[in-house]
PDB file of C-alpha atoms in Angstrom:
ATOM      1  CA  UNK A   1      16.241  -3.634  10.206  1.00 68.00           C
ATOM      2  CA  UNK A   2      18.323  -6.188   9.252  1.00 90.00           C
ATOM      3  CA  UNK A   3      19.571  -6.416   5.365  1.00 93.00           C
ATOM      4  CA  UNK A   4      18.025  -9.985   5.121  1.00 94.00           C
ATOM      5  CA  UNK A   5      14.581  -8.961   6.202  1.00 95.00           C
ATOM      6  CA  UNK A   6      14.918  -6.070   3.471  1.00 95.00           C
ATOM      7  CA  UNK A   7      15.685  -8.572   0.900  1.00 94.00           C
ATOM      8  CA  UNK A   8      12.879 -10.859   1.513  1.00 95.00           C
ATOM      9  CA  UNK A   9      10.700  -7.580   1.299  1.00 95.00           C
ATOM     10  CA  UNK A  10      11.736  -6.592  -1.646  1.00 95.00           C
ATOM     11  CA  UNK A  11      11.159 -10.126  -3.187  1.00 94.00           C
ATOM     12  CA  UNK A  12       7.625  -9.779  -1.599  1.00 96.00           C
ATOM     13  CA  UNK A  13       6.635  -6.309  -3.198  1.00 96.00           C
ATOM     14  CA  UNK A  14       7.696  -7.964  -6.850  1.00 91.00           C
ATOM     15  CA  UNK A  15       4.608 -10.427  -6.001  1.00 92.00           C
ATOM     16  CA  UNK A  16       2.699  -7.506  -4.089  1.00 92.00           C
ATOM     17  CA  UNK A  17       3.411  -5.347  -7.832  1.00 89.00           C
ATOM     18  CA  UNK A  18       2.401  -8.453 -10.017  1.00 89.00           C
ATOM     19  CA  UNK A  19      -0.513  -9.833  -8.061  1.00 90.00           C
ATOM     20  CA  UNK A  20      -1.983  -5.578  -8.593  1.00 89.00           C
ATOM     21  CA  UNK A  21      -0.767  -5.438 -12.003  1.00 87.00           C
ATOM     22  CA  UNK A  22      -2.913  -8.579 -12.800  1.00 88.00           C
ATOM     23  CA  UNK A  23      -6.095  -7.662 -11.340  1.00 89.00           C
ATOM     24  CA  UNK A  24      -6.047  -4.347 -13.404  1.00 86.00           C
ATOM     25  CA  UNK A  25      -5.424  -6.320 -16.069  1.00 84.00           C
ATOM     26  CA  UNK A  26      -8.319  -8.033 -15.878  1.00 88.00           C
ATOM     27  CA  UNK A  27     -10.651  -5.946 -14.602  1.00 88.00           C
ATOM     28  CA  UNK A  28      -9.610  -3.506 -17.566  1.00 84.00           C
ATOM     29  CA  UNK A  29     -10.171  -5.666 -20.064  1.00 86.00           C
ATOM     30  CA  UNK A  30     -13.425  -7.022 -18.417  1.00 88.00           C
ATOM     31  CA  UNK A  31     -14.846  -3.253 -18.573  1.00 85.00           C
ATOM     32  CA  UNK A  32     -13.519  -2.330 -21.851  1.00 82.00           C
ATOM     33  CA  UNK A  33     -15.295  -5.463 -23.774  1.00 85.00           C
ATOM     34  CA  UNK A  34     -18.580  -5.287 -21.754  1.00 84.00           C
ATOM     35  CA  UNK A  35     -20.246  -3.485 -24.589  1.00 83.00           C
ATOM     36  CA  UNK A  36     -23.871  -4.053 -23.228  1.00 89.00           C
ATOM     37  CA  UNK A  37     -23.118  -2.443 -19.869  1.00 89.00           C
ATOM     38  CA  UNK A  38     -24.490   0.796 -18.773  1.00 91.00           C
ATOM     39  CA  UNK A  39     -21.847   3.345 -18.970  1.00 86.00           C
ATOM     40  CA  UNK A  40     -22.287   4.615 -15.070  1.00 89.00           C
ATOM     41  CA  UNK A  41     -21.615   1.186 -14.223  1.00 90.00           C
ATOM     42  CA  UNK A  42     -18.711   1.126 -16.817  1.00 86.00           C
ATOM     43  CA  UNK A  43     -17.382   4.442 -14.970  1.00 86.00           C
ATOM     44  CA  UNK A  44     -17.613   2.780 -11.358  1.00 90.00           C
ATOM     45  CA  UNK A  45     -16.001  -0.357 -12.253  1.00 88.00           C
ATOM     46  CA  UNK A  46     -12.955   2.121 -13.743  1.00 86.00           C
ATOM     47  CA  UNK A  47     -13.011   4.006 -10.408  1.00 86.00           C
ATOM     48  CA  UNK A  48     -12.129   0.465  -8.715  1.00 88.00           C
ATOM     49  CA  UNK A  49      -9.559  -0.253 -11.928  1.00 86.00           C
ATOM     50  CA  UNK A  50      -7.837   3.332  -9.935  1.00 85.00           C
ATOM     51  CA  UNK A  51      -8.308   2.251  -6.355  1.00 87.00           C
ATOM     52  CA  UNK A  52      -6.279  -1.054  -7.274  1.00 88.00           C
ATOM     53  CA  UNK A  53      -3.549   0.927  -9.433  1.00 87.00           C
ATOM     54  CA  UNK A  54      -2.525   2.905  -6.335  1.00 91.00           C
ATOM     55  CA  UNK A  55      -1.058  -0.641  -4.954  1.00 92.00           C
ATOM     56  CA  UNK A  56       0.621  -0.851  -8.571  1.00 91.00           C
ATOM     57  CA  UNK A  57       2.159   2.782  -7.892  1.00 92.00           C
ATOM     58  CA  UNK A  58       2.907   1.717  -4.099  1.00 95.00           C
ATOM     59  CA  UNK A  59       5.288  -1.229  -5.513  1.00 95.00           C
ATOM     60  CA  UNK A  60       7.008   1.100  -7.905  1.00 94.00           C
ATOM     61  CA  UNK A  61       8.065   3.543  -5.000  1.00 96.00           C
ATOM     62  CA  UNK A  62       8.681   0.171  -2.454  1.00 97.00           C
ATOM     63  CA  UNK A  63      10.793  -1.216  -5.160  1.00 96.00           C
ATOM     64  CA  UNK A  64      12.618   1.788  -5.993  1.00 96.00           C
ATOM     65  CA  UNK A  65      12.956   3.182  -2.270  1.00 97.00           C
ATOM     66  CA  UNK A  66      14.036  -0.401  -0.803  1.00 97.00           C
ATOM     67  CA  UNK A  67      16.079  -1.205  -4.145  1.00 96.00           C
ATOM     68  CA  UNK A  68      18.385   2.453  -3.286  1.00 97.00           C
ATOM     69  CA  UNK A  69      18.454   1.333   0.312  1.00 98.00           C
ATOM     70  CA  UNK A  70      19.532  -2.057  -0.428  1.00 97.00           C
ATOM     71  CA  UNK A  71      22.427  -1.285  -2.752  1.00 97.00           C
ATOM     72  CA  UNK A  72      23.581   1.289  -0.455  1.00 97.00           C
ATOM     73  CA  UNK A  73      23.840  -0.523   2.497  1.00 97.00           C
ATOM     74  CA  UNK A  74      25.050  -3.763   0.800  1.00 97.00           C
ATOM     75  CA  UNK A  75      28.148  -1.361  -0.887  1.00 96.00           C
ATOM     76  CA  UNK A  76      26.617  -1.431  -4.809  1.00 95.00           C
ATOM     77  CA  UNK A  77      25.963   2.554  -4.198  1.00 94.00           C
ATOM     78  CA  UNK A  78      28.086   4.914  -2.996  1.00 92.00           C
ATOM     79  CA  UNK A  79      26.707   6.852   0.443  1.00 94.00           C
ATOM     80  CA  UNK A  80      26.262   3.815   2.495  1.00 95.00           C
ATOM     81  CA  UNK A  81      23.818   4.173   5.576  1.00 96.00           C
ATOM     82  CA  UNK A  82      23.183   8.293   4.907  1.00 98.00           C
ATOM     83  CA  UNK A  83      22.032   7.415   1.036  1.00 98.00           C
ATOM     84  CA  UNK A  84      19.952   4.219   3.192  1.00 98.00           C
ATOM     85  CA  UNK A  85      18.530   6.534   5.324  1.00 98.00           C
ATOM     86  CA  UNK A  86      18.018   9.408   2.799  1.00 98.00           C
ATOM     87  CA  UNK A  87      16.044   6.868   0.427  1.00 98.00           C
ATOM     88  CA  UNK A  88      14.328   5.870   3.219  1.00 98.00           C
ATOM     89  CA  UNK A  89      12.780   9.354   3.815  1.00 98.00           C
ATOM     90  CA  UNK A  90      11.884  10.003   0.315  1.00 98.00           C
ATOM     91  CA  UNK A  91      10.196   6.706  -0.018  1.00 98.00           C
ATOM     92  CA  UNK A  92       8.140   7.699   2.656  1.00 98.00           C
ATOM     93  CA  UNK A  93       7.283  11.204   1.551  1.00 98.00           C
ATOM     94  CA  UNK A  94       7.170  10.131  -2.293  1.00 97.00           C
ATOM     95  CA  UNK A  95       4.383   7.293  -1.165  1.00 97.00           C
ATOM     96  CA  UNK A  96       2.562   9.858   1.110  1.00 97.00           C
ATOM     97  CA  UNK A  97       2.228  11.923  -2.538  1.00 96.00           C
ATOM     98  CA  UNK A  98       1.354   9.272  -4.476  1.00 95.00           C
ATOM     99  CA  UNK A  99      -1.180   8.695  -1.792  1.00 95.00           C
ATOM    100  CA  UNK A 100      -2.321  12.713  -1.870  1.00 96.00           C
ATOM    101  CA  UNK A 101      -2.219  12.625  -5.796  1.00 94.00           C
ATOM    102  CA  UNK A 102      -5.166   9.768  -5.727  1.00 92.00           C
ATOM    103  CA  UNK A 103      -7.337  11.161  -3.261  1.00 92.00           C
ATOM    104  CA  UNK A 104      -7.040  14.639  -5.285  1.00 92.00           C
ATOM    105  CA  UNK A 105      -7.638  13.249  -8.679  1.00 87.00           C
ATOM    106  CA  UNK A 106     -11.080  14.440  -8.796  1.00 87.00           C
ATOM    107  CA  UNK A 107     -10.333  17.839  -7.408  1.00 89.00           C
ATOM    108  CA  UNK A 108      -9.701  21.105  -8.856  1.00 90.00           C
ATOM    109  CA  UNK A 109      -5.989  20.320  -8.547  1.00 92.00           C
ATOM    110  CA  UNK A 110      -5.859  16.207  -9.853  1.00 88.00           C
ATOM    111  CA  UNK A 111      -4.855  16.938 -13.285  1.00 87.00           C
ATOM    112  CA  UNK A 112      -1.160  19.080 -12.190  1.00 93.00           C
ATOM    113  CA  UNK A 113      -0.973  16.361  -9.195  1.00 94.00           C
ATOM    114  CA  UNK A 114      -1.358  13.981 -11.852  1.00 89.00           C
ATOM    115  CA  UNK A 115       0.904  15.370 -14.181  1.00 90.00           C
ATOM    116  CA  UNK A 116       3.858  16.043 -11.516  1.00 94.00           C
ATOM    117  CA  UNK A 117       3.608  12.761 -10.250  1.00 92.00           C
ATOM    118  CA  UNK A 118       4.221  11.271 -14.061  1.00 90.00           C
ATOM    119  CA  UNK A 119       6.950  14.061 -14.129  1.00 94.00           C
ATOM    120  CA  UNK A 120       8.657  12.117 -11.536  1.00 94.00           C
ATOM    121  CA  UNK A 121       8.217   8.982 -12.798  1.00 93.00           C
ATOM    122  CA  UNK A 122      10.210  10.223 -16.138  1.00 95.00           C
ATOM    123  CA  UNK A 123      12.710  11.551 -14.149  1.00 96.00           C
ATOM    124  CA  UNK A 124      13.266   7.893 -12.090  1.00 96.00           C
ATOM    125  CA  UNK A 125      12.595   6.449 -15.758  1.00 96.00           C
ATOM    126  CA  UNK A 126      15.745   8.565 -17.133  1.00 97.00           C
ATOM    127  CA  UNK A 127      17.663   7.921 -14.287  1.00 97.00           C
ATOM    128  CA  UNK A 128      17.608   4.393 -14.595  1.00 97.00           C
ATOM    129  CA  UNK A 129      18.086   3.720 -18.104  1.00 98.00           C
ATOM    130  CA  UNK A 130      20.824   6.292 -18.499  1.00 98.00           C
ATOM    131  CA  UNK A 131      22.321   5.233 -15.119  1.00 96.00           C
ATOM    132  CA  UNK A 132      21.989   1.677 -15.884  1.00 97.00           C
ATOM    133  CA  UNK A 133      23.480   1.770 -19.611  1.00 98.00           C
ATOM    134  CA  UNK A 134      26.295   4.346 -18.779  1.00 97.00           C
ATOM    135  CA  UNK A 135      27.000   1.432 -15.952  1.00 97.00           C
ATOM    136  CA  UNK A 136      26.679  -1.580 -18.970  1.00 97.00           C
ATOM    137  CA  UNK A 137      28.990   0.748 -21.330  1.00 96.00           C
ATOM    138  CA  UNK A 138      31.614   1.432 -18.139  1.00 94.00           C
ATOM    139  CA  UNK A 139      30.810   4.810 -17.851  1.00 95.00           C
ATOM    140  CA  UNK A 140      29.805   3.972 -14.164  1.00 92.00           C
ATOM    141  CA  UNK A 141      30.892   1.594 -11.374  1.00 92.00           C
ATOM    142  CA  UNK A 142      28.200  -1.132 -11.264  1.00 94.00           C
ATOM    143  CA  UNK A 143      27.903  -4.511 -11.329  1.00 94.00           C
ATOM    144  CA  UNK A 144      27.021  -5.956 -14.841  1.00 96.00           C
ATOM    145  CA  UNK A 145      23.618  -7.467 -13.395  1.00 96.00           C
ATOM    146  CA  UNK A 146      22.439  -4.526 -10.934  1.00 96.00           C
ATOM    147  CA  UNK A 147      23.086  -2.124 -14.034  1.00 97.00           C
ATOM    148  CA  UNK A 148      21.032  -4.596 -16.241  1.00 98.00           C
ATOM    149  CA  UNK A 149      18.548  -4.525 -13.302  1.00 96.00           C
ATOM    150  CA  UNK A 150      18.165  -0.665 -13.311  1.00 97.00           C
ATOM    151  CA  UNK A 151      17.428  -0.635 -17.624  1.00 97.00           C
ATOM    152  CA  UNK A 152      14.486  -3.173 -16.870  1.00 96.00           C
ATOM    153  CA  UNK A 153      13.313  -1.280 -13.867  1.00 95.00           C
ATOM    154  CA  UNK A 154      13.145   1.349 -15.760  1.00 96.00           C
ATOM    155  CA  UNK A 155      11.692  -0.344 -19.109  1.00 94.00           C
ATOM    156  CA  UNK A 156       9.156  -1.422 -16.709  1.00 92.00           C
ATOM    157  CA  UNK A 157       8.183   2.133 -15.669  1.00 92.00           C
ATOM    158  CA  UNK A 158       8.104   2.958 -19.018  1.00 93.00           C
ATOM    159  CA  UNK A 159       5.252  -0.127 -19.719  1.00 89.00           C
ATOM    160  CA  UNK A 160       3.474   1.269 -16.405  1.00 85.00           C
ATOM    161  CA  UNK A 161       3.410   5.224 -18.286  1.00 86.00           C
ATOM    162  CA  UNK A 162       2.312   3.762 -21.758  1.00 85.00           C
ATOM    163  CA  UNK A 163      -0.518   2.311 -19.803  1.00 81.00           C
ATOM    164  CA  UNK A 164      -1.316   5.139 -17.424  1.00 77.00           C
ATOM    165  CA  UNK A 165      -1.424   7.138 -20.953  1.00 80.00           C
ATOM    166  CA  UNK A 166      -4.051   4.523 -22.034  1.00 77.00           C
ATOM    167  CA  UNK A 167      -6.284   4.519 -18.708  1.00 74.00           C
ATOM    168  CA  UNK A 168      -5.981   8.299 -19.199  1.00 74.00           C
ATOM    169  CA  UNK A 169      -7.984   8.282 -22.683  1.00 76.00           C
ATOM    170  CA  UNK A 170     -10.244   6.471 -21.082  1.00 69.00           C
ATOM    171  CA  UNK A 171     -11.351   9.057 -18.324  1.00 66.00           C
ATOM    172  CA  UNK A 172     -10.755  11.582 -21.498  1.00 60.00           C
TER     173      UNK A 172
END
């Protein structure tokens, strides 16, 4: 696939992520303040709040998987078509978990799903700030905006945790 077409994709998920993010939003804060409704009704609207959020967590691993594939195959990162290819694969399998963690979250096993798949997200969260500051500090060979880009990636990710934390309490 050609590295323009990638581009315009990963412009397209930002929207894809933002157009999601604003809907929960919404619908969130529509739930929360409807005092008068019936609670069953409160709980099925949240179920929907969830259904949306997976297109939320979808973004995070498109950005992330096409961001790695982009900077390798435009020189930024080191490994050049095998780290391409290689991010290519996770983001595939990491998206087919996220996918498996949602439809589980009911299940006998949803809570550890739940919890490993916020495990990784600390992990990417670490990796980017530290990666991205050791890069602003010259500890690392990026360029001054790409390792700016990877601290708000990951300050983003850390908004999208804080909130997941939030929803949590909510399902209690």
């Amino acid at each position: 696939m050609p590295v323009d077409v990638l581009l315009v994709i990963h412009i397209a998920v930002l929207g894809y992520w933002l157009g999601a993010e604003f809907v929960i939003n919404s619908e969130f804060r529509f739930v929360c303040r409807a005092a008068s409704m019936p609670f069953e009704e409160r709980k099925r609207l949240m179920e929907h709040v969830m259904d949306v959020d997976q297109h939320v967590r979808y973004a995070l691993v498109l950005q992330a998987g096409l961001g790695t594939v982009l900077s390798a195959l435009l020189g930024y990162f080191p490994g050049g078509t095998t780290l391409a290819w290689a991010a290519g694969l996770a983001t595939v399998l990491w998206l087919a978990f996220v996918e498996f963690v949602h439809r589980q979250r009911h299940g006998a096993s949803g809570r550890k799903l739940a919890l490993l798949d916020r495990l990784v997200r600390y992990v990417l969260l670490a990796a980017l700030v530290l990666g991205g500051l050791a890069a602003v500090f010259g500890a690392l060979a990026l360029q001054t905006w790409l390792a700016w880009k990877l601290v708000l990636f990951g300050s983003v990710i850390a908004c999208g945790i804080g909130i997941r934390y939030y929803i949590i309490q909510f399902f209690g």
